[in-house]
Amino acid sequence: MRSLSVVLAAAGAAFAAAWATAAAAPAGRSAFRSPSSLAAAPYAPWAHHHWVWLSSDQSNQANVTAYVEEYAAHNITVGAVDIDSMWSTGVNNFVVDTTKFPDMKGLVDQMHAKSVRVILWATSMIDTDSPNYAEAAAKGYFVRNGLNESTPDPIKWWHGHGILLDYFNPEATAWWNSQLDLVLDIGVDGFKTDGTDPFIAEYIFPQSPYHEGVVTYRDYADAYYGSFFNYSRERNPEALIMSRPVDSFNLFDGVSAYLEFSPRYAVFSGWVGDQDPTFPGLVDALGNMLHSAWRGYVGFGSDIGGYRSGHGQLGRTGELLLRWAAVGAFCSLMENGGDKEHRPWKFDAPGSTLHVDAYRRLVAAHYELEQYLLTTGAQAFESNVSIMRPIMPMPADPFGIIQPDDYTTFDYMLGPDYFVSPVYKANATNATFTLPPNPAGWFSVFDRTATFPGNRTTVVQAPLGTIPAFGRRGALLPLHVSTPLLGNGDEASAGALTLLVHGPRCDGSAVSAELRAFDGPSALASYVCRPGADGSGATMDVQVSPLGRDVIVIVRDAQASSVEVRDGESTAACLLARGSSHPVFGPAAVPYKPAPAPMPAQRQASEAPSAQGLCASAWSSHPAVGESGLPAASGAASVAEVVVGRVPVDRGAHIRITGVVA
Ligand SMILES: *[C@@H]1O[C@H](CO)[C@@H](O)[C@H](O)[C@H]1NC(C)=O
Ligand SMILES: *[C@@H]1O[C@H](CO)[C@@H](O)[C@H](O)[C@H]1NC(C)=O
Ligand SMILES: *[C@@H]1O[C@H](CO)[C@@H](O)[C@H](O)[C@H]1NC(C)=O
Ligand SMILES: *[C@@H]1O[C@H](CO)[C@@H](O)[C@H](O)[C@H]1NC(C)=O
Ligand SMILES: *[C@@H]1O[C@H](CO)[C@@H](O)[C@H](O)[C@H]1NC(C)=O
Ligand SMILES: *[C@@H]1O[C@H](CO)[C@@H](O)[C@H](O)[C@H]1NC(C)=O
Ligand SMILES: *[C@@H]1O[C@H](CO)[C@@H](O)[C@H](O)[C@H]1NC(C)=O
Ligand SMILES: *[C@@H]1O[C@H](CO)[C@@H](O)[C@H](O)[C@H]1NC(C)=O
C-alpha cells in the first residue's frame, strides 16, 4: 500500500503542495459538521429513484423526451433525468439554449407530470466565451492566482477556457444565484455539479479578497458544492445536487489517488463518475464507493456501464452493463448514463429481451428498497455515516489505497439489513462471500427459497441479471412493491407499504422498523412473536402506527392458522392463504420467469361489512397457492408464506397471526 504523500512527492512539488492541502490537511472545513447543521436539511427521498441521462452530444428537447418515453415504453420506471452539459447558451450562464430546448419549462412540466425530476449539468467555471464572462471579469468575481492579480489566466478544462467563480464573495454568489434562478424558477429540481473544483490546483496561490489566506482545495470545494446545494434547497426544499463524494483522479498511469470532493451534507445522491466501460472501470467505481462510505458520505452511486465509451458500436458489453446495473440497484442512487449507448434494450440480440428484462427487474428491486433507503438514509445522515457499510474495515490511511489489489473485498451492507456482494469479473458464474453473523441467517433477494447461515464462506451461482444480495432473516423490512418481478406482490401492491418478515423470530423479542416520511413525522412498524404453549404454534403481533397508507404483511418461510386484523374500530377474522410459490432466477439460459399466474386464494372476512375492508381484496391477486397447506407440488421453488392485506392504516393497525410455525 503506498501512501498518497509518497505518490504526490513523485508527481511534482508544485502540484503536490496544492493537493496535499486537500488530501492531508482537511483543516478548513468545520462549519458543516456541527450536529445542528447536519439536521438542518432533511434527507431527500427522491435520491432513491432511478436516474437516467444522456451525454452532452445527444441532449436536446426531443431526445430527452424520447429517451424517457422509451424507458416507459419498456416498462422501466424513471425517477429523474439529467440534462448533461451544453444545454445553455454559454458555459454556466444558465440561459437555456432554445435552439436545443425550445420550451424548457414545458419539458420540466411534462417530466413532472410523469413524476420524473429534472436536473441540469453545471460547474463552477465561467468560460471566456460565455455571455456572462464580461460582467464577472469586470466585477472581479473570480478566484485569483495571487491576491493582486486582477484577472487570472483562464484555466483550460474539458469545455474550453474559464475562470473559477469566487464563492467567498457574497456579491459574486448573489449574482451567480440570480442566474440559477433562471432555471430554478421554471421548476428544475437541482443540478449535476460536475468536478471543476480540482482545477484550483493549477493556481500557485489561489486567493480571494473575501477569504483569509490561501484558498485551499478543501475551502473551494466546500464553498462551491455547499453554495449550490444550499441555494437550490432554499428555493426548493426537495432540490438535490448530484455531486462527487470521494472520487479518484489519475495521478499518472495506473496510479490514482482519492479526493473528498463535496462536503458531506450536500451528498444525498452523489456519484463516483467517469469510469471506463470495462470491468476494471467497475472495480474503480467500487473502490471510490468504498472510500466514500468510509468517509461518511450518506448516499451515492456510479455511472452504470461506465461513463466513457469503449470499443464497439455500443461502447460497452451487455454483460458489463448488467453487472454494473445490479450494483447500481443496490446503491442509494441508481443512475445510468454516459457516452455512447446505455439503453438496456439496445444490448439485446434480435428476438431476445434478456438485457431489458434483467434491467427492468433490477430497477424494480431498487424501487422496492425505496422506503428502506429513505429510513436508513435519514438515520445515516443524522449519525454522520453512510448507508453503504463496507465489510472491509476502513484502513488506517484510507487515502493510501491506490491499487485495485489493495482491496480485500468490495462486499458491503446496504444499511443494517441487506448484504451485497458485487460481481465485477467477466464471465463470472459463481460468487464467493462471507455473510455477516446473524443467528437466523439470510435470505436471497433473487431466490426467496434460498437461505444461508451467516459467518460462513458461501458460494452461490450468480447468473447475469442478478447479484448476490441477501436480506436479514427475522428483520421487519419495508418494501414498495408495484410489480411481480421480485416475487413480493404485484401491481395490486402499488401504493401500499409491504412489510416483509422472512423467517419470523419467535422468541418474544420486539423487532421494529422506523418508517420515515420526507415531509412528516415517522411512523413505526413492529412485531413481537411469542412462542406458544405445548407446540400450538407462536402468536405474532404486528403493529403499525397511523400511516395514511395501506399495509400488506408478508410472513415468509412460516405457516400460520389464523389472522385477526384490528384497526382500532373494527375487527376481522381472515382465513389464510398459506403457501406461495416464487420465481427463482436461474442462470441466464433460463432467465427471468415472472411470478406464476395467481391462483384463487382463500379469503373469508367476518360477517360484519365494516370489517370486510380489512381482509382486503388484494388477497386474491397475490400469487398464493393451495387451500390448506403448503404447495408441495412446486418443490424447491416454493416457500411457505402468510399474506395479509391490504389493511388500511389510517388509525394504526394491529394484526395478530396465530399458530405460527416458522
Ligand atoms: C463525520 O464523519 C467524518 C468521517 O468519518 C468525520 O471526519 C467527522 O468528524 C464527523 N463529523 C461529526 C460531526 O461527527
Ligand atoms: C437526438 O436528436 C438528434 C437531432 O434531432 C438526432 O440526430 C439524434 O439521433 C438523437 N439522438 C438520440 C439518442 O435520440
Ligand atoms: C409493459 O407492461 C404492459 C402492461 O403490463 C404490457 O402490456 C406490455 O407488454 C409491457 N411492455 C413491455 C415492453 O414489457
Ligand atoms: C497587493 O496590493 C496592495 C495595495 O494595492 C499592497 O499593499 C499589497 O502589498 C499587495 N500584495 C501583494 C501580495 O502583492
Ligand atoms: C450551507 O448551509 C449549512 C447549514 O445548513 C451551513 O453549515 C454551510 O456552511 C452552508 N454552506 C455554504 C457554502 O454556505
Ligand atoms: C470471457 O469469455 C470470452 C468468451 O469465451 C473470452 O473471449 C474472454 O477472454 C473471457 N474473459 C475473461 C476475463 O475470462
Ligand atoms: C464466526 O466464526 C468464527 C469461526 O469461523 C468464530 O470464531 C466466531 O466466533 C464466529 N462469530 C460469530 C459472531 O458467530
Ligand atoms: C459454482 O457453484 C456451484 C454450486 O452452487 C458448484 O456446483 C460449482 O462447482 C461452482 N463452480 C465453480 C466454478 O466454482
XYZ file of N, CA and C in Angstrom, residues 121-295:
525
model
N -26.906 19.918 -15.729
C -25.454 19.937 -15.509
C -24.972 21.367 -15.244
N -23.996 21.500 -14.367
C -23.386 22.813 -14.109
C -22.015 22.592 -13.482
N -21.186 23.621 -13.522
C -19.925 23.591 -12.776
C -19.667 24.980 -12.189
N -18.477 25.165 -11.650
C -18.105 26.448 -11.048
C -17.288 27.315 -11.998
N -17.229 26.929 -13.271
C -16.402 27.649 -14.250
C -17.266 28.595 -15.089
N -16.714 29.751 -15.402
C -17.349 30.614 -16.400
C -16.362 30.726 -17.555
N -16.790 30.318 -18.723
C -15.870 30.324 -19.857
C -15.710 31.728 -20.441
N -14.539 31.945 -20.999
C -14.248 33.275 -21.545
C -15.188 33.648 -22.682
N -15.769 32.644 -23.339
C -16.697 32.973 -24.418
C -18.163 32.885 -23.985
N -18.361 32.805 -22.690
C -19.739 32.750 -22.202
C -20.276 34.172 -22.046
N -21.549 34.410 -22.361
C -22.081 35.780 -22.312
C -21.971 36.448 -20.939
N -21.869 35.674 -19.872
C -21.769 36.315 -18.550
C -20.324 36.546 -18.106
N -19.359 36.221 -18.972
C -17.954 36.340 -18.585
C -17.552 37.804 -18.356
N -17.972 38.669 -19.275
C -17.511 40.067 -19.216
C -17.887 40.704 -17.886
N -19.120 40.443 -17.445
C -19.562 41.039 -16.189
C -18.759 40.474 -15.007
N -18.560 39.168 -15.022
C -17.791 38.544 -13.941
C -16.372 39.106 -13.901
N -15.781 39.289 -15.091
C -14.406 39.799 -15.153
C -14.362 41.246 -14.686
N -15.332 42.049 -15.157
C -15.340 43.471 -14.800
C -15.485 43.639 -13.284
N -16.277 42.771 -12.667
C -16.542 42.923 -11.236
C -15.594 42.094 -10.369
N -14.718 41.354 -11.008
C -13.725 40.593 -10.248
C -14.312 39.441 -9.455
N -15.274 38.767 -10.055
C -15.972 37.680 -9.354
C -15.275 36.332 -9.469
N -13.956 36.306 -9.421
C -13.311 35.004 -9.587
C -12.152 34.838 -8.625
N -11.812 33.586 -8.442
C -10.664 33.274 -7.601
C -9.412 33.755 -8.329
N -8.536 34.378 -7.578
C -7.322 34.929 -8.193
C -6.121 34.025 -7.920
N -5.174 34.163 -8.776
C -3.927 33.447 -8.576
C -2.935 34.462 -8.020
N -2.934 34.671 -6.720
C -2.206 35.796 -6.136
C -3.205 36.923 -5.969
N -3.263 37.504 -4.788
C -4.362 38.394 -4.439
C -4.479 39.596 -5.349
N -3.388 40.123 -5.796
C -3.456 41.374 -6.545
C -3.585 41.177 -8.043
N -3.698 39.973 -8.465
C -3.870 39.735 -9.887
C -5.318 40.053 -10.231
N -5.525 40.937 -11.171
C -6.907 41.330 -11.429
C -7.653 40.246 -12.201
N -7.044 39.722 -13.222
C -7.702 38.657 -13.974
C -6.720 37.511 -14.174
N -6.999 36.359 -13.582
C -6.058 35.252 -13.758
C -6.127 34.729 -15.187
N -5.076 34.074 -15.600
C -5.131 33.416 -16.900
C -6.218 32.365 -16.838
N -7.061 32.314 -17.874
C -8.111 31.294 -17.857
C -7.510 29.892 -17.787
N -8.263 29.010 -17.152
C -7.835 27.627 -16.992
C -8.412 26.814 -18.142
N -7.560 25.999 -18.723
C -8.048 25.123 -19.788
C -8.688 23.900 -19.133
N -9.934 23.622 -19.484
C -10.625 22.444 -18.942
C -11.366 21.754 -20.060
N -12.200 20.776 -19.762
C -12.750 19.963 -20.841
C -13.815 20.662 -21.661
N -14.292 21.823 -21.210
C -15.250 22.564 -22.031
C -14.727 23.968 -22.331
N -13.449 24.108 -22.634
C -12.929 25.405 -23.054
C -11.969 26.005 -22.035
N -11.995 27.353 -21.988
C -11.130 28.081 -21.058
C -12.015 28.894 -20.141
N -11.755 28.822 -18.851
C -12.649 29.531 -17.941
C -11.967 29.960 -16.664
N -12.731 30.715 -15.880
C -12.267 31.151 -14.572
C -13.195 30.557 -13.519
N -12.673 30.422 -12.299
C -13.450 29.813 -11.214
C -14.201 30.897 -10.436
N -15.502 30.718 -10.288
C -16.284 31.707 -9.556
C -15.792 31.809 -8.110
N -15.741 33.027 -7.600
C -15.332 33.263 -6.210
C -16.558 33.170 -5.306
N -16.779 31.974 -4.733
C -17.950 31.779 -3.864
C -17.786 32.446 -2.503
N -16.593 32.995 -2.231
C -16.390 33.664 -0.935
C -16.876 35.105 -0.997
N -17.055 35.606 -2.203
C -17.533 36.967 -2.402
C -19.062 36.940 -2.420
N -19.690 37.517 -1.402
C -21.160 37.416 -1.324
C -21.856 38.023 -2.541
N -21.257 39.088 -3.083
C -21.866 39.729 -4.244
C -21.768 38.804 -5.464
N -20.627 38.131 -5.579
C -20.455 37.202 -6.704
C -21.442 36.044 -6.584
N -21.621 35.544 -5.356
C -22.529 34.415 -5.156
C -23.974 34.833 -5.411
N -24.320 36.035 -4.974
C -25.686 36.520 -5.224
C -25.925 36.659 -6.727
N -24.917 37.169 -7.428
C -25.012 37.318 -8.889
C -25.199 35.940 -9.536
N -24.420 34.984 -9.063
C -24.498 33.610 -9.579
C -25.883 33.010 -9.302
N -26.341 33.156 -8.064
C -27.623 32.579 -7.698
C -28.774 33.189 -8.495
N -28.634 34.472 -8.819
C -29.709 35.083 -9.611
C -29.753 34.436 -10.994
N -28.623 33.896 -11.435
C -28.630 33.173 -12.710
C -29.201 31.757 -12.534
N -28.919 31.123 -11.400
C -29.558 29.825 -11.134
C -31.072 29.967 -11.133
N -31.538 31.143 -10.673
C -32.987 31.384 -10.643
C -33.621 31.207 -12.021
N -32.862 31.504 -13.064
C -33.425 31.383 -14.410
C -33.992 29.991 -14.639
N -33.360 28.977 -14.067
C -33.878 27.610 -14.250
C -34.619 27.098 -13.013
N -34.221 27.544 -11.822
C -34.981 27.122 -10.635
C -36.411 27.668 -10.725
N -36.555 28.858 -11.321
C -37.888 29.451 -11.464
C -38.810 28.627 -12.349
N -38.264 27.875 -13.262
C -39.148 27.066 -14.118
C -39.290 25.644 -13.572
N -38.817 25.423 -12.355
C -39.122 24.163 -11.686
C -38.049 23.099 -11.755
N -36.860 23.465 -12.242
C -35.773 22.481 -12.281
C -35.458 22.016 -10.857
N -35.194 20.713 -10.704
C -35.107 20.096 -9.374
C -33.707 20.073 -8.770
N -32.733 20.538 -9.517
C -31.385 20.535 -8.959
C -30.356 20.473 -10.070
N -29.137 20.177 -9.675
C -28.020 20.252 -10.615
C -27.099 19.068 -10.479
N -26.551 18.655 -11.602
C -25.403 17.760 -11.562
C -24.187 18.663 -11.540
N -23.613 18.856 -10.374
C -22.492 19.786 -10.215
C -21.201 19.016 -10.468
N -20.667 19.224 -11.635
C -19.514 18.453 -12.084
C -18.226 19.004 -11.462
N -17.190 18.178 -11.550
C -15.975 18.457 -10.775
C -14.961 19.368 -11.432
N -15.229 20.674 -11.470
C -14.191 21.600 -11.932
C -13.380 22.162 -10.769
N -13.816 21.889 -9.556
C -13.109 22.437 -8.393
C -11.631 22.028 -8.328
N -11.245 20.810 -8.713
C -9.817 20.469 -8.622
C -8.912 21.358 -9.478
N -9.497 22.056 -10.453
C -8.645 22.906 -11.285
C -8.005 24.040 -10.497
N -8.496 24.265 -9.308
C -7.889 25.319 -8.494
C -6.425 24.974 -8.190
N -6.090 23.694 -8.314
C -4.707 23.272 -8.071
C -3.744 23.845 -9.106
N -4.305 24.392 -10.202
C -3.410 24.978 -11.200
C -2.889 26.347 -10.777
N -3.493 26.918 -9.758
C -3.006 28.208 -9.263
C -1.930 27.970 -8.201
N -0.964 28.863 -8.179
C 0.091 28.730 -7.182
C -0.406 29.231 -5.825
N -1.047 30.417 -5.827
C -1.604 30.957 -4.580
C -3.050 31.370 -4.802
N -3.959 30.401 -4.871
C -5.358 30.789 -5.092
C -5.850 31.651 -3.929
N -6.451 32.770 -4.260
C -6.880 33.698 -3.218
C -8.173 34.391 -3.590
N -8.807 34.913 -2.548
C -9.994 35.741 -2.727
C -9.883 36.882 -1.746
N -10.298 38.085 -2.145
C -10.290 39.199 -1.196
C -11.215 38.918 -0.011
N -12.095 37.952 -0.153
C -13.081 37.663 0.899
C -12.718 36.420 1.708
N -11.498 35.977 1.560
C -11.087 34.758 2.239
C -9.698 34.976 2.801
N -9.539 34.635 4.060
C -8.243 34.844 4.694
C -7.269 33.750 4.269
N -6.130 34.141 3.808
C -5.107 33.165 3.438
C -5.419 32.487 2.114
N -4.566 31.548 1.784
C -4.716 30.822 0.524
C -6.028 30.045 0.534
N -6.718 30.041 -0.599
C -7.926 29.229 -0.730
C -7.483 27.803 -1.035
N -7.616 26.930 -0.045
C -7.204 25.546 -0.295
C -8.241 24.864 -1.172
N -7.855 23.725 -1.702
C -8.831 22.948 -2.462
C -10.072 22.688 -1.625
N -9.846 22.308 -0.352
C -10.965 21.984 0.546
C -11.913 23.171 0.702
N -11.310 24.338 0.910
C -12.127 25.548 1.065
C -12.993 25.747 -0.174
N -12.360 25.597 -1.333
C -13.083 25.917 -2.555
C -14.198 24.904 -2.824
N -13.867 23.622 -2.663
C -14.882 22.592 -2.937
C -16.058 22.745 -1.972
N -15.794 23.007 -0.709
C -16.881 23.205 0.255
C -17.772 24.377 -0.150
N -17.124 25.439 -0.612
C -17.894 26.627 -0.962
C -18.713 26.400 -2.234
N -18.111 25.768 -3.217
C -18.793 25.527 -4.497
C -20.005 24.618 -4.310
N -19.780 23.414 -3.802
C -20.898 22.462 -3.680
C -21.894 22.919 -2.612
N -21.353 23.462 -1.521
C -22.234 23.912 -0.435
C -23.151 25.024 -0.887
N -22.599 25.947 -1.665
C -23.392 27.067 -2.133
C -24.488 26.587 -3.101
N -24.135 25.709 -4.010
C -25.110 25.167 -4.966
C -26.234 24.435 -4.226
N -25.824 23.612 -3.285
C -26.815 22.806 -2.559
C -27.719 23.698 -1.722
N -27.097 24.579 -0.932
C -27.895 25.409 -0.024
C -28.859 26.303 -0.798
N -28.362 26.905 -1.876
C -29.251 27.825 -2.590
C -30.390 27.066 -3.272
N -30.078 25.926 -3.863
C -31.132 25.146 -4.534
C -32.197 24.723 -3.520
N -31.748 24.337 -2.323
C -32.700 23.914 -1.270
C -33.517 25.088 -0.733
N -32.852 26.246 -0.721
C -33.576 27.433 -0.254
C -34.743 27.722 -1.191
N -34.516 27.528 -2.471
C -35.562 27.793 -3.451
C -36.559 26.649 -3.557
N -36.107 25.438 -3.316
C -36.970 24.258 -3.460
C -36.523 23.247 -2.410
N -37.347 23.055 -1.368
C -36.913 22.233 -0.226
C -36.580 20.788 -0.592
N -36.957 20.361 -1.776
C -36.622 18.991 -2.163
C -35.481 18.937 -3.178
N -34.889 20.064 -3.485
C -33.844 20.067 -4.512
C -32.626 19.255 -4.067
N -31.918 18.757 -5.021
C -30.699 17.988 -4.761
C -29.612 18.435 -5.713
N -28.382 18.179 -5.326
C -27.323 18.215 -6.327
C -26.747 16.802 -6.436
N -26.325 16.483 -7.636
C -25.618 15.223 -7.861
C -24.151 15.621 -7.968
N -23.402 15.304 -6.918
C -22.003 15.723 -6.913
C -21.148 14.572 -6.425
N -19.846 14.744 -6.551
C -18.953 13.656 -6.167
C -18.745 13.606 -4.665
N -18.799 12.406 -4.068
C -18.346 12.263 -2.683
C -16.818 12.121 -2.702
N -16.276 10.912 -2.484
C -14.850 10.696 -2.741
C -14.745 10.127 -4.146
N -13.851 10.663 -4.918
C -13.620 10.118 -6.245
C -12.117 10.079 -6.480
N -11.719 9.258 -7.415
C -10.284 9.139 -7.664
C -9.889 10.039 -8.817
N -8.679 10.449 -8.821
C -8.141 11.104 -10.007
C -6.831 10.425 -10.339
N -6.571 10.371 -11.608
C -5.408 9.659 -12.081
C -4.182 10.540 -11.921
N -3.243 10.106 -11.097
C -2.027 10.893 -10.919
C -1.085 10.690 -12.085
N -0.817 9.451 -12.342
C -0.129 9.080 -13.570
C -0.499 7.651 -13.846
N -0.016 7.126 -14.942
C -0.508 5.853 -15.437
C -0.708 4.789 -14.364
N -1.929 4.341 -14.197
C -2.195 3.227 -13.312
C -2.202 3.578 -11.833
N -1.903 4.799 -11.490
C -1.873 5.165 -10.078
C -2.876 6.280 -9.844
N -3.852 5.986 -8.989
C -4.796 7.049 -8.702
C -4.788 7.368 -7.221
N -5.250 8.534 -6.922
C -5.387 8.938 -5.526
C -6.838 9.344 -5.318
N -7.249 9.403 -4.083
C -8.647 9.664 -3.762
C -8.792 11.021 -3.114
N -9.860 11.691 -3.479
C -10.058 13.053 -3.023
C -11.499 13.205 -2.550
N -11.684 13.846 -1.418
C -13.039 14.204 -0.990
C -13.447 15.433 -1.789
N -14.474 15.320 -2.566
C -14.969 16.470 -3.327
C -15.953 17.277 -2.473
N -17.221 16.825 -2.424
C -18.256 17.643 -1.772
C -18.177 17.583 -0.259
N -18.716 18.611 0.405
C -18.960 18.458 1.840
C -20.048 17.400 2.044
N -19.993 16.693 3.143
C -20.921 15.566 3.355
C -22.387 15.972 3.319
N -22.696 17.141 3.863
C -24.117 17.492 3.991
C -24.797 17.676 2.634
N -24.011 17.806 1.571
C -24.606 18.039 0.253
C -24.786 16.752 -0.545
N -24.328 15.621 -0.009
C -24.305 14.400 -0.820
C -25.415 13.436 -0.403
N -26.620 13.686 -0.933
C -27.729 12.754 -0.772
C -27.805 11.823 -1.970
N -27.213 12.248 -3.047
C -27.342 11.494 -4.291
C -26.068 11.696 -5.082
N -24.957 11.406 -4.442
C -23.674 11.614 -5.097
C -23.399 10.539 -6.137
N -22.361 10.791 -6.901
C -21.949 9.726 -7.818
C -20.445 9.746 -7.987
N -19.882 8.566 -8.079
C -18.466 8.467 -8.402
C -18.437 8.223 -9.901
N -17.853 9.116 -10.641
C -18.148 9.117 -12.061
C -16.984 8.922 -12.996
N -17.383 8.827 -14.240
C -16.443 8.923 -15.358
C -15.493 7.738 -15.470
N -15.972 6.528 -15.153
C -15.102 5.363 -15.306
C -15.083 4.842 -16.752
N -14.096 3.995 -16.976
C -14.025 3.269 -18.241
C -15.149 2.233 -18.294
N -15.598 1.902 -19.508
C -16.706 0.941 -19.655
C -16.187 -0.495 -19.663
N -15.464 -0.849 -18.621
C -14.813 -2.157 -18.555
C -14.957 -2.694 -17.137
N -14.607 -3.963 -16.931
C -14.648 -4.485 -15.565
C -13.662 -3.757 -14.644
N -12.440 -3.427 -15.120
C -11.600 -2.582 -14.260
C -12.269 -1.236 -13.933
N -13.075 -0.718 -14.861
C -13.818 0.514 -14.581
C -14.807 0.303 -13.442
N -15.466 -0.859 -13.445
C -16.404 -1.180 -12.359
C -15.654 -1.293 -11.023
N -14.477 -1.913 -11.068
C -13.657 -2.015 -9.855
C -13.286 -0.616 -9.348
N -12.965 0.251 -10.285
C -12.631 1.629 -9.938
C -13.816 2.301 -9.229
N -15.016 2.118 -9.791
C -16.215 2.708 -9.180
C -16.435 2.131 -7.781
N -16.254 0.817 -7.644
C -16.458 0.187 -6.336
C -15.459 0.737 -5.313
N -14.213 0.901 -5.744
C -13.203 1.466 -4.843
C -13.590 2.872 -4.395
N -14.057 3.679 -5.352
C -14.472 5.038 -4.997
C -15.653 5.020 -4.033
N -16.538 4.047 -4.218
C -17.700 3.985 -3.322
C -17.278 3.549 -1.925
N -16.351 2.608 -1.846
C -15.854 2.215 -0.527
C -15.242 3.413 0.196
N -14.433 4.161 -0.550
C -13.823 5.347 0.056
C -14.884 6.338 0.519
N -15.912 6.529 -0.308
C -16.974 7.480 0.050
C -17.698 7.000 1.299
N -17.911 5.690 1.377
C -18.603 5.128 2.537
C -17.735 5.272 3.786
N -16.470 4.961 3.660
C -15.569 5.086 4.815
C -15.542 6.511 5.325
N -15.657 7.465 4.394
C -15.583 8.865 4.800
C -16.944 9.424 5.195
